[in-house]
Short mmCIF file of C-alpha atoms in Angstrom, two decimals:
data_model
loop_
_atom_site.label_atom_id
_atom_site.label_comp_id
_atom_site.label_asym_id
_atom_site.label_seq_id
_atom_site.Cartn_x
_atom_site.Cartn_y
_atom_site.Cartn_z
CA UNK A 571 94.34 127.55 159.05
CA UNK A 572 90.37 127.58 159.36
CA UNK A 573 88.54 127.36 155.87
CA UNK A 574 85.94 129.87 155.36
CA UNK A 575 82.71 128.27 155.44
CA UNK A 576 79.95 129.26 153.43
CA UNK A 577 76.65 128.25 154.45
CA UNK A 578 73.39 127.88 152.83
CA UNK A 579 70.47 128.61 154.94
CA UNK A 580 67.31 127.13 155.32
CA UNK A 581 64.26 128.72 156.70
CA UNK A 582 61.68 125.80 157.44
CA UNK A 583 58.19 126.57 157.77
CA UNK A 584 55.82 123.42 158.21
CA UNK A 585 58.24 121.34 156.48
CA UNK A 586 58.92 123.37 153.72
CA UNK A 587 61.90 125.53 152.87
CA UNK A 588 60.85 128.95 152.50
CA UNK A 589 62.30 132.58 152.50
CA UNK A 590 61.27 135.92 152.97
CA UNK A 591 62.03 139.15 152.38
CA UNK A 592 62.83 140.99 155.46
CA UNK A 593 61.12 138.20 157.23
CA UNK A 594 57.49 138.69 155.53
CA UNK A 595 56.05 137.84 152.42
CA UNK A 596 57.09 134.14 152.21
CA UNK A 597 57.75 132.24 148.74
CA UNK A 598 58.55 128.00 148.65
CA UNK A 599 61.61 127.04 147.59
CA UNK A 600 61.46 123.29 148.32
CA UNK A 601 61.77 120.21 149.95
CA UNK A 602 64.62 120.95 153.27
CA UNK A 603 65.48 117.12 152.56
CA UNK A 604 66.68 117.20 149.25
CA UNK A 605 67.62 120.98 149.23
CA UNK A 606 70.37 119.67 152.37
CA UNK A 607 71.57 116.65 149.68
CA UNK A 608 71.79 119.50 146.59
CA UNK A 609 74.34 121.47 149.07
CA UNK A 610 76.25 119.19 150.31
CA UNK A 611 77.41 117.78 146.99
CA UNK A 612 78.02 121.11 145.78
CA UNK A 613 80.21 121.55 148.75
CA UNK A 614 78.83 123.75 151.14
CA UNK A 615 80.80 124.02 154.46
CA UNK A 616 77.81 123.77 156.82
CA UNK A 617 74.10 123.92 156.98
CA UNK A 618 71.66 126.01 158.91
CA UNK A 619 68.06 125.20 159.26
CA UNK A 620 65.94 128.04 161.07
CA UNK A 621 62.20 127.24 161.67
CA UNK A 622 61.30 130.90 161.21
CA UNK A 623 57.53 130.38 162.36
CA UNK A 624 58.54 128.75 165.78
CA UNK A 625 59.51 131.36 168.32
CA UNK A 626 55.90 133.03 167.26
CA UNK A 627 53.76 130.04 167.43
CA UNK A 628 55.23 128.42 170.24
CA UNK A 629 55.97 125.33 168.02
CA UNK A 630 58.88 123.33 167.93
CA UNK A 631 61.42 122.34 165.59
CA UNK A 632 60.65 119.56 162.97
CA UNK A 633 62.66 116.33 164.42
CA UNK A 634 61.92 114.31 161.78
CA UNK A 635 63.39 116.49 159.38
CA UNK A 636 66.37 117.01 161.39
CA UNK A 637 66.78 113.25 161.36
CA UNK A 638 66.34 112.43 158.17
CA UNK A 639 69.01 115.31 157.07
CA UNK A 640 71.53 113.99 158.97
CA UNK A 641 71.11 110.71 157.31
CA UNK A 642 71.86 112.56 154.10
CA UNK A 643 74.50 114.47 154.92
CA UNK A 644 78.05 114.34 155.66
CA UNK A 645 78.51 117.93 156.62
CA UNK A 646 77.83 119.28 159.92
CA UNK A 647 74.14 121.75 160.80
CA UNK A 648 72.60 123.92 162.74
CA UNK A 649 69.05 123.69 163.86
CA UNK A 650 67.10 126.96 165.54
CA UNK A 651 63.64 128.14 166.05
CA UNK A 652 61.53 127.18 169.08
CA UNK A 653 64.82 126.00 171.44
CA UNK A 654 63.32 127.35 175.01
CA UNK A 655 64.61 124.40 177.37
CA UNK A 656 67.35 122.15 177.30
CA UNK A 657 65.23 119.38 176.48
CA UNK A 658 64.76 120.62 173.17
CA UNK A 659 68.48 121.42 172.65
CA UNK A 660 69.20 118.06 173.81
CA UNK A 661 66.19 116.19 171.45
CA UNK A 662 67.64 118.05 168.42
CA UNK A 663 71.05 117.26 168.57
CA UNK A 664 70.30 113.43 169.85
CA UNK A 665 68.49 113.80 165.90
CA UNK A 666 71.67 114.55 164.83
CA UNK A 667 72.24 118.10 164.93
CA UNK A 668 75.02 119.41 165.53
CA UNK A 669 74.56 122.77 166.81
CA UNK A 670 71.66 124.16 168.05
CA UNK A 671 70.63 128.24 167.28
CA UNK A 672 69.34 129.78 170.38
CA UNK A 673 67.96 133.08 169.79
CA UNK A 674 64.55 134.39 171.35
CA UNK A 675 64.68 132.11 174.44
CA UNK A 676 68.05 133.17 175.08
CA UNK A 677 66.64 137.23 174.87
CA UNK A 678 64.18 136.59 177.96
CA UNK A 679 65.81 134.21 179.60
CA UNK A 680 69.81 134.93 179.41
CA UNK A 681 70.95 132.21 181.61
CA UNK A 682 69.88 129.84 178.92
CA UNK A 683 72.57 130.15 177.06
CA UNK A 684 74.92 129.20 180.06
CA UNK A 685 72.68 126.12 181.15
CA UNK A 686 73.03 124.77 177.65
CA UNK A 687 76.90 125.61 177.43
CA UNK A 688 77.49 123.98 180.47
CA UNK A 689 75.85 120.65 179.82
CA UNK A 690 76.42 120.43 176.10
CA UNK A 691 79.54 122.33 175.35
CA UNK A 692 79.61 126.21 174.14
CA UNK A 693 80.98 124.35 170.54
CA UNK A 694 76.76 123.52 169.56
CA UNK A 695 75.37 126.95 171.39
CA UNK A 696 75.09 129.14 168.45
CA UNK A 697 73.37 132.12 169.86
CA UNK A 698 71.29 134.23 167.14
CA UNK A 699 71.31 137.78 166.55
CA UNK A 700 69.01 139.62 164.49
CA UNK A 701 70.01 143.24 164.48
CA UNK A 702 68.58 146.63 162.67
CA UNK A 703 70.10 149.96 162.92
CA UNK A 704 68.42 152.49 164.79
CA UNK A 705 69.09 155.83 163.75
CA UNK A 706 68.74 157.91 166.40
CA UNK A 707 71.41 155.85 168.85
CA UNK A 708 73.72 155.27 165.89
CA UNK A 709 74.26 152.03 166.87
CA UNK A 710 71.89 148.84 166.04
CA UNK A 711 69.16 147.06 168.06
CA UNK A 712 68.24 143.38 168.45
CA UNK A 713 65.05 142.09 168.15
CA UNK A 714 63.30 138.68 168.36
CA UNK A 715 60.29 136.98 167.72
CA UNK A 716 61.63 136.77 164.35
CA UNK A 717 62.18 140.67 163.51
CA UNK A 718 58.95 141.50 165.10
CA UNK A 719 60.14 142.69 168.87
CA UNK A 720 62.49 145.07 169.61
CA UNK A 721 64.56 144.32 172.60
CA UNK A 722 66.77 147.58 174.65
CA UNK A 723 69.67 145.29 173.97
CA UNK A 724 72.68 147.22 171.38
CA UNK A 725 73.80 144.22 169.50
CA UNK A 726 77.06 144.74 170.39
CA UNK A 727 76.62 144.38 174.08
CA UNK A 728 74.40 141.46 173.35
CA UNK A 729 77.03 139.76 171.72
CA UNK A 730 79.73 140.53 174.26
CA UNK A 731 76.95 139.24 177.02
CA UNK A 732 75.87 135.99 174.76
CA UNK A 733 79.86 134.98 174.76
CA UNK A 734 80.33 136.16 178.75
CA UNK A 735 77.77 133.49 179.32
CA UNK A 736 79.06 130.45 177.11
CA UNK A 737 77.87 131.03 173.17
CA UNK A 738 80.59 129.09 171.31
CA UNK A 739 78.90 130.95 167.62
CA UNK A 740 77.21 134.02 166.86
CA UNK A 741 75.32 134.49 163.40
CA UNK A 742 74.63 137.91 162.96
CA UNK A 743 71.57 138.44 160.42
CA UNK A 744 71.02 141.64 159.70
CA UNK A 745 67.97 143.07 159.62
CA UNK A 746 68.29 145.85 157.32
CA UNK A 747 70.07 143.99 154.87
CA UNK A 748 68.23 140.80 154.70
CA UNK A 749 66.73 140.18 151.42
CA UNK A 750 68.05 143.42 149.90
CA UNK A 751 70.75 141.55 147.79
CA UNK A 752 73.33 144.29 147.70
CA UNK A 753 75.36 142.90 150.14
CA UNK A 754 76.43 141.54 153.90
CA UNK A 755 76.31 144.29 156.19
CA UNK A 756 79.77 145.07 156.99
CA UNK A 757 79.53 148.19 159.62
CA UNK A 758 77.25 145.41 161.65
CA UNK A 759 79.50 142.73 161.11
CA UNK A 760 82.92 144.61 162.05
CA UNK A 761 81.16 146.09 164.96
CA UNK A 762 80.30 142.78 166.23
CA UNK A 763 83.68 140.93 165.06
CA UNK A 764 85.17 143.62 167.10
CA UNK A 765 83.52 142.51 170.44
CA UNK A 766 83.29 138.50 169.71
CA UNK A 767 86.09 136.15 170.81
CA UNK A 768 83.60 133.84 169.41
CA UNK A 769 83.20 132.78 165.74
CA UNK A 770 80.92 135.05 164.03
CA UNK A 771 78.78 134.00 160.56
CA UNK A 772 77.66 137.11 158.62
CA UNK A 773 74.42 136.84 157.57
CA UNK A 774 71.80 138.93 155.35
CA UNK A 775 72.18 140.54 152.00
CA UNK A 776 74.07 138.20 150.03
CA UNK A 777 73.03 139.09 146.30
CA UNK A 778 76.08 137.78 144.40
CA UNK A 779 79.26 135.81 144.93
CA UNK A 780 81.20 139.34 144.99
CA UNK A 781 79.58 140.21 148.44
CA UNK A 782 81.30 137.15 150.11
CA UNK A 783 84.79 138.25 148.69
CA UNK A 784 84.23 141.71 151.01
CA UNK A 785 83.13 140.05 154.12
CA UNK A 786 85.88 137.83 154.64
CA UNK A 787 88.47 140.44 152.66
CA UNK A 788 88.41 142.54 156.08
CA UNK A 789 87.80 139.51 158.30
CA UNK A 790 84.33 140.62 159.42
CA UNK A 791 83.46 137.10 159.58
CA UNK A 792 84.13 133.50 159.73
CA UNK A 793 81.28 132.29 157.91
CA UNK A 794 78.85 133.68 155.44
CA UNK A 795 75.16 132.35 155.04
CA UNK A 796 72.51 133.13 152.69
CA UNK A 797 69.56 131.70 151.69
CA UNK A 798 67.18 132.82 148.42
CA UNK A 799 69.88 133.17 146.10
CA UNK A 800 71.58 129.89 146.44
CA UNK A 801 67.68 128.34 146.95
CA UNK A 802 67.21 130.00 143.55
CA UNK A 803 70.38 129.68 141.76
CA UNK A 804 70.91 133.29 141.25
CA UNK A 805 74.89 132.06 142.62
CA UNK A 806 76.05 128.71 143.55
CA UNK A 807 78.19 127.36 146.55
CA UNK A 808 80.93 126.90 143.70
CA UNK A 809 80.72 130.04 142.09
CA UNK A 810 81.29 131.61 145.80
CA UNK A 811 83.93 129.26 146.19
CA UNK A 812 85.80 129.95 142.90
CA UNK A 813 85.41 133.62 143.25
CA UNK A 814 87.16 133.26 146.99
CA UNK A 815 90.04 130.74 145.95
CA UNK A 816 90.97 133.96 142.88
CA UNK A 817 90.81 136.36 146.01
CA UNK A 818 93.52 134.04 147.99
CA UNK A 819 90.77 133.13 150.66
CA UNK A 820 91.49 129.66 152.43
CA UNK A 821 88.49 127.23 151.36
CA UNK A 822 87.61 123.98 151.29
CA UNK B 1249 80.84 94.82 164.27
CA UNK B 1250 81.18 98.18 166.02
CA UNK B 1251 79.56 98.57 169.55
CA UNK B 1252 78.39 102.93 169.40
CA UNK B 1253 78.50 103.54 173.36
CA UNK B 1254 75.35 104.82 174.20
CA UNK B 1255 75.69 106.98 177.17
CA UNK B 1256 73.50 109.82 176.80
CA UNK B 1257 76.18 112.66 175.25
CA UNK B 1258 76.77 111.14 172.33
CA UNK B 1259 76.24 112.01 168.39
CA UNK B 1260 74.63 109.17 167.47
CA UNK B 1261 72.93 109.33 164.87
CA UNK B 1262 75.25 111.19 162.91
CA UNK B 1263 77.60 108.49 163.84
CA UNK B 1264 75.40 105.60 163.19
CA UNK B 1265 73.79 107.14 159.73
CA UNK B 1266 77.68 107.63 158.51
CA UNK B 1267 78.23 103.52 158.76
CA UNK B 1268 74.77 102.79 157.33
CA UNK B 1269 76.22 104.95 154.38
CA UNK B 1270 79.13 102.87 154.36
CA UNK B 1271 77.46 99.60 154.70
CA UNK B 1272 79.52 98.76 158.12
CA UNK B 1273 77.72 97.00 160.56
CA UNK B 1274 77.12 98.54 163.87
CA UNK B 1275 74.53 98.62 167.09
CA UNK B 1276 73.85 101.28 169.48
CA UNK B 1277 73.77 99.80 173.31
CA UNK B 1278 74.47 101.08 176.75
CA UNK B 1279 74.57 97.71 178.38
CA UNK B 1280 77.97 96.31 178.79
CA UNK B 1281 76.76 93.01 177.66
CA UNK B 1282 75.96 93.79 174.66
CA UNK B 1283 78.58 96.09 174.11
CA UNK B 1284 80.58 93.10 174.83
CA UNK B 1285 79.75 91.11 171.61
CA UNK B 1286 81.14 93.87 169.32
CA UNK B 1287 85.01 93.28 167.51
CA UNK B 1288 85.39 97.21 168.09
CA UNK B 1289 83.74 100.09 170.01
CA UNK B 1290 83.11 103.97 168.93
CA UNK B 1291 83.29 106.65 171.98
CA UNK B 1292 80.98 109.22 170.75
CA UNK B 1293 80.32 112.28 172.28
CA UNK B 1294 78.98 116.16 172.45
CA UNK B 1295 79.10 118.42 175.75
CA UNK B 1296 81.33 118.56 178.46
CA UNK B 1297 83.69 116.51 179.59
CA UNK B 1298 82.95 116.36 183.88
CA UNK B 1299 78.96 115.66 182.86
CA UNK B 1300 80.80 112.75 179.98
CA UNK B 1301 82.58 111.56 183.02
CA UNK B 1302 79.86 111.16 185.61
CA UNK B 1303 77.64 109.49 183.33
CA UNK B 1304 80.61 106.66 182.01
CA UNK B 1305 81.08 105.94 185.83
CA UNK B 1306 77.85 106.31 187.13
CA UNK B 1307 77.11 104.02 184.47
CA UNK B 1308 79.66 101.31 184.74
CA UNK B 1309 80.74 102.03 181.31
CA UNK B 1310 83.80 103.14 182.95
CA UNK B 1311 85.03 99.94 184.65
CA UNK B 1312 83.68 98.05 180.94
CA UNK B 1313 85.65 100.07 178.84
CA UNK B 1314 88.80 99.57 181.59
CA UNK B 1315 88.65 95.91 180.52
CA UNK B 1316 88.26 96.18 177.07
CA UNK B 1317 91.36 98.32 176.71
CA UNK B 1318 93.38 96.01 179.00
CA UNK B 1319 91.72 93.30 176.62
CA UNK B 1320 93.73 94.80 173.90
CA UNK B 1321 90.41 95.42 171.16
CA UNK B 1322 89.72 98.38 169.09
CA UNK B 1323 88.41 101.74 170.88
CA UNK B 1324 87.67 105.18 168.63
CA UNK B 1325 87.03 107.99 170.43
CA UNK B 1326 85.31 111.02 168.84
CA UNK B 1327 85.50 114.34 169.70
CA UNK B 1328 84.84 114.53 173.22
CA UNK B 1329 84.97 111.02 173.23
CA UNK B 1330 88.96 111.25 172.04
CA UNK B 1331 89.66 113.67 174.82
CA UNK B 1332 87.80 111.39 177.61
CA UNK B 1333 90.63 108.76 176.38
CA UNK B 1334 93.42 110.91 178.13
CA UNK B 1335 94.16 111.47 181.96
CA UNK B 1336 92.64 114.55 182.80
CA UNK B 1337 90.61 117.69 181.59
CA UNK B 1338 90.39 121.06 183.30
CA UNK B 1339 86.78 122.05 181.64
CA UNK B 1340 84.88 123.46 184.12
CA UNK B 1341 87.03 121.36 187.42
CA UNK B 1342 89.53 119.20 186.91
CA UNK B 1343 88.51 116.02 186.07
CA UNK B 1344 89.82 112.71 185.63
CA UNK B 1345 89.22 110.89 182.37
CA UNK B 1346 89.71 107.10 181.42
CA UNK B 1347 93.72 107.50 181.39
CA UNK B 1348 94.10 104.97 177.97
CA UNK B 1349 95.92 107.48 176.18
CA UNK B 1350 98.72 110.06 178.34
CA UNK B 1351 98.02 113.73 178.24
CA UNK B 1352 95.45 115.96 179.19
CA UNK B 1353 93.03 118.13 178.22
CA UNK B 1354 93.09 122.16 178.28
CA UNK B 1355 90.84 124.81 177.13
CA UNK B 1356 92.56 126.95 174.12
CA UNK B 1357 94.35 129.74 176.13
CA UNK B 1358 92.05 132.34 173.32
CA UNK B 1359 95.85 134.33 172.89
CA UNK B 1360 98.75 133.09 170.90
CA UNK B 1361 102.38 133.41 172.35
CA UNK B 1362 102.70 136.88 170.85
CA UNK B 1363 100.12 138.03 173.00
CA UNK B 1364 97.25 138.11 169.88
CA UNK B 1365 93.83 136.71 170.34
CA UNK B 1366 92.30 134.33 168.29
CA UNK B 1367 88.83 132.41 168.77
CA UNK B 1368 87.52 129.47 170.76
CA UNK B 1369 86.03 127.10 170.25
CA UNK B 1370 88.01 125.32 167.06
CA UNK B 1371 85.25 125.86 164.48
CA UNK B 1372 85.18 124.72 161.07
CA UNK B 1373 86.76 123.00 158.54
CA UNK B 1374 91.16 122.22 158.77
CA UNK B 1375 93.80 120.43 156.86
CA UNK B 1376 95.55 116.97 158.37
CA UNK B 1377 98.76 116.85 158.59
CA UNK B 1378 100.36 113.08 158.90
CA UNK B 1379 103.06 112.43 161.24
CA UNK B 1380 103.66 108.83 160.68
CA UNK B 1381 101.59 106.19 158.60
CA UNK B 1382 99.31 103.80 160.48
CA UNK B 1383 97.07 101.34 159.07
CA UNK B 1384 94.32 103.62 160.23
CA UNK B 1385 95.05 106.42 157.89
CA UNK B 1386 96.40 104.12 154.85
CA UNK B 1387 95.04 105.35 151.98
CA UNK B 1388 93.02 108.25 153.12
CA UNK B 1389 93.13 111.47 150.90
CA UNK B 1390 94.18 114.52 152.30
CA UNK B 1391 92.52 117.08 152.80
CA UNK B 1392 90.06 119.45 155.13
CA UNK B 1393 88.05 117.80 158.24
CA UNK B 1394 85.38 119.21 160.40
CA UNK B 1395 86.41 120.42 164.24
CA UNK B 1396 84.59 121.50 166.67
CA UNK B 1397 85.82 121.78 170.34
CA UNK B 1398 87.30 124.51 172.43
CA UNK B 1399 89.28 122.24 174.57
CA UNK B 1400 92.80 121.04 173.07
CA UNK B 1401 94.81 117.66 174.06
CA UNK B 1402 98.26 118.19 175.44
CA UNK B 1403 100.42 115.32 174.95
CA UNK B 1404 104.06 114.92 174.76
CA UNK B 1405 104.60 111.72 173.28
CA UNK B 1406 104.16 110.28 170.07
CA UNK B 1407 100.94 109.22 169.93
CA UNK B 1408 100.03 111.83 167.35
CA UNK B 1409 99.03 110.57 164.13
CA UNK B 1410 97.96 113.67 162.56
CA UNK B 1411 97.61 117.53 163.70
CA UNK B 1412 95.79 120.50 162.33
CA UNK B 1413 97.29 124.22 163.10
CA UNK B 1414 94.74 126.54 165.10
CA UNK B 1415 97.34 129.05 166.08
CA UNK B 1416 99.46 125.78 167.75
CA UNK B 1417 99.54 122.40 166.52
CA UNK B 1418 96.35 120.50 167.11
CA UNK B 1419 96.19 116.56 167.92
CA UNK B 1420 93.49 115.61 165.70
CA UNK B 1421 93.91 112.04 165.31
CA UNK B 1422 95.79 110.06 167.94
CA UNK B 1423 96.68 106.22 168.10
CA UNK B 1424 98.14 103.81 170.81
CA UNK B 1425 97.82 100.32 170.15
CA UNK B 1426 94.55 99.58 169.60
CA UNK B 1427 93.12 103.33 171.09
CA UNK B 1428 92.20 105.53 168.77
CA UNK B 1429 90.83 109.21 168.66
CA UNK B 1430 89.99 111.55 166.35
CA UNK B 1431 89.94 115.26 167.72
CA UNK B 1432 87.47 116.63 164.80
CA UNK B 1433 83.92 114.67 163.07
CA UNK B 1434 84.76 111.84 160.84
CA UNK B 1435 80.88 111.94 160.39
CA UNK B 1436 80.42 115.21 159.34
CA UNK B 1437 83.83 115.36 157.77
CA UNK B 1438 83.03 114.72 153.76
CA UNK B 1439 84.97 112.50 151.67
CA UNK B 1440 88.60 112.25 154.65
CA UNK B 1441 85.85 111.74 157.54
CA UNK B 1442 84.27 109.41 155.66
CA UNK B 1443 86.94 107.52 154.30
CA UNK B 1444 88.97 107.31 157.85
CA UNK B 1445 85.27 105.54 158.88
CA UNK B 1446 85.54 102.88 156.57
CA UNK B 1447 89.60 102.13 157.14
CA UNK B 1448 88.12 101.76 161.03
CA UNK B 1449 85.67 99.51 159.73
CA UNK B 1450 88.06 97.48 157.68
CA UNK B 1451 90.61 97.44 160.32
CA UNK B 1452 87.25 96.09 162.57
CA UNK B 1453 86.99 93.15 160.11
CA UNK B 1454 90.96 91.80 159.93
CA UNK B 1455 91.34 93.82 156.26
#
C-alpha cells in the first residue's frame, strides 16, 4: 500500500520562501535551501516549490535553487511557476527536479500538457489547479495567473481534460480555503477525486494536524500540502504524522 | 568508479548528488570511451521509454552497453532505466528495449481483477518486500521507497529481488548476474534508497 504523503510547500519569490494569504499580502519565511534540509529530516514525504511571482512576470524558475536542493535532499520535489515550453520542463528536472507543476501554460495552451507527457513521462507532469467556488453555477472555477484570472473552465472538467491529455498528478489548491486555516476543502477535493484516475494532493487550508486526519479519512486525497503553518511551526510534519499513524492511516 | 550514462533522459543530478553524499566516486559521460574506464555503470532515466530507446541507439550507447553486459560488469538501472533492461515496452508503440533482463514492460491496466479502479502512475512512497537475499540488499533496512512510474515490468522468472504491492505485486528491484534494476528512486528514497546506493558502491569496489 501507498503511504500518504504529506508535503510542505514552498512558495519562492526571488529566492526567498514566502506565503500569502489568499495569494496577496506576502510575509518571508526563509531561506528555500535550508527550509528543504529542515523537512526532509523531519520526514516529509515530498517537496513542492511554486515560484508564485512567475506566471505574472514572465520569469522563470530559480535553477540554481532547484540545484542546490536536490543536493540536499533525499526526498523527491516538485518545481512550478513559469513552465511554458518544454525546454523549461526539461532544464528543471535536468537540475534535479523531479516533477515539474504545469499550471497557467497548460490553461492557454492545453496541448502542453500532452507534449510534456509524451517526452518526459505523465509520472513528472503535475498539472496545477487553483479553484474557487462560484456561487451562482454551484460548482467551482479555475483560475490562473496565480488567482488573478478566471478561466470558463469548471475544475472538474479541467481535471478530467488535464488527465485525458497525460497529467500523471493533480494538486488541487483551493482558492477559497487557502490561508483560512480551518481546513482542506473537502467538497472541492471529493469532487475532483471523483473525476481523477490520477493522484490528487489536497491543498489549501491546512490550520492544524486534525485537518489532514479528514482529508485522507474519506480518501479525498493522496497527498496533503501546506505551507505557512509548517513554515511557522504552528504544526510539524511529525505531529501530522503521529496524529495519522493514531487514525490507522498508512505513513511513512 | 561508477560510469552515470549520460544520454539526455536521465536524473542526474539527483543521482550524482546522492554518491557525492555518500562519498562514492562517480563521472557523468556519454562517450563510450570514457564510460569504458568505469568498474560499474548506473542507467538513469526520466520520460518515456520509445524517446529512451532512440536516443541509446542513435547514440551507440546501445551496442556499448551490449558489450559490457556480455563483458559480465556491473549495470543498475533506475527507473526507466530498470525497465529499458527488459525486452520490450508497449508505452506509446511497442518497443524493443536492451533485452539483458527477460520480461516486458506494460502500462498498469488502471482496474484491479475485481473490476475496481485504482490510479496510475505508481506515486509515492511503498514498502520492499525481499524475496531472496543478494549481496545487493545485505544489510539494508526495511522499509518505504519512493516510486514513480505508470508502466509495470512483467516477468516470470526469478529475477525478482524485491516487490512492492500497488494493487498486484510490483518488481521493484530486480537482479541477474551482474544486471541490476531498481523499479522506484534509490536517490530520492531516504535512508533504504540511500543505503541500497552505497551496497552498489561497495559491491563496485570488491567489498
Amino acid at each position: 500500500m501507498l503511504a500518504k504523503r504529506i508535503i510542505p510547500c514552498l512558495d519562492v519569490k526571488e529566492g526567498r520562501v514566502v506565503k500569502g494569504t489568499q495569494f496577496l499580502s506576502l510575509r518571508d519565511a526563509g531561506d528555500p535551501v535550508e527550509l528543504a534540509a529542515f523537512y526532509d529530516k523531519e520526514g516529509a514525504d515530498e517537496l513542492v516549490f511554486l515560484d508564485i511571482s512567475a506566471s505574472h512576470e514572465g520569469r522563470e524558475t530559480m535553477v540554481d535553487v532547484v540545484r542546490e536542493v536536490a543536493a540536499t535532499l533525499a526526498i523527491p520535489f516538485t518545481v512550478g511557476g513559469g513552465i511554458n515550453t518544454l525546454a523549461d520542463i526539461r532544464r528543471i528536472l535536468r537540475a534535479g527536479a523531479d516533477k515539474v507543476s504545469i499550471n497557467t501554460a497548460a490553461l492557454l495552451r492545453p496541448a502542453f500538457i500532452r507534449e510534456g507527457a509524451d517526452y518526459f513521462g505523465s509520472q513528472c507532469i503535475v498539472v496545477a489547479i487553483d479553484a474557487k467556488f462560484d456561487q451562482a453555477l454551484g460548482t467551482w472555477r479555475v483560475y490562473t495567473h496565480g488567482g488573478r484570472k478566471q478561466t470558463n473552465w469548471l475544475a472538474t472538467d479541467w481535471a478530467k481534460e488535464a488527465v485525458r491529455l497525460g497529467a500523471g498528478e493533480l494538486l488541487v489548491t483551493s482558492m477559497d480555503q487557502d490561508g483560512a486555516k480551518t481546513g482542506f476543502d473537502l467538497p472541492l477535493l471529493k469532487a475532483i477525486n471523483e473525476v481523477a484516475t490520477v493522484p490528487v494532493i489536497a491543498s489549501g487550508g491546512a490550520g492544524a494536524a486534525n485537518d489532514f486526519v479528514d482529508v485522507f479519512k474519506y480518501n479525498y486525497a493522496d497527498a496533503a500540502l501546506a505551507a505557512s503553518i509548517f513554515h511557522y511551526k504552528e504544526t510539524s510534519i511529525q505531529e501530522v504524522k503521529a496524529r495519522l499513524r493514531e487514525e490507522g492511516e498508512c505513513i511513512r | 568508479m561508477i560510469g552515470i550514462i549520460d544520454y539526455g533522459m536521465g536524473n542526474l543530478h539527483s543521482v550524482s548528488k546522492a554518491l557525492e553524499r555518500l562519498a562514492i566516486p562517480y563521472f557523468i559521460s556519454s562517450d563510450g570511451e570514457e564510460l569504458a574506464k568505469a568498474k560499474a555503470l548506473i542507467l538513469p532515466g526520466v520520460g518515456a521509454f520509445p524517446d529512451a530507446m532512440n536516443i541509446l541507439t542513435q547514440t551507440n550507447v546501445q551496442p556499448f552497453l551490449d558489450n559490457w553486459v556480455a563483458e559480465n560488469k556491473p549495470l543498475l538501472g533506475i527507473c526507466l532505466g530498470m525497465q529499458l533492461l527488459f525486452e520490450s515496452s508497449n508505452e506509446h508503440q511497442p518497443t524493443a528495449g536492451l533485452g539483458y533482463l527477460p520480461g516486458r514492460v506494460e502500462r498498469f491496466s488502471g482496474t484491479t481483477a475485481e473490476g475496481h479502479a485504482y490510479k496510475v502512475p505508481h506515486m509515492g512512497w511503498n514498502k520492499l518486500e525481499f524475496h531472496r537475499p543478494t549481496p545487493l540488499t545485505e544489510g539494508v533496512p526495511d522499509g518505504y521507497v519512493y516510486f514513480v512510474h505508470s508502466y509495470v515490468v512483467r516477468t516470470e522468472t526469478d529475477i525478482v529481488v524485491a516487490s512492492s504491492d500497488y494493487y498486484q505485486s510490483v518488481p521493484a528491484i530486480v537482479q541477474k548476474g551482474q544486471v541490476y534494476g531498481m523499479q522506484f528512486h534509490p536517490e530520492k528514497s531516504s535512508t533504504v534508497g540511500m543505503a541500497l546506493l552505497k551496497r552498489f558502491g561497495q559491491l563496485v569496489e570488491g567489498n
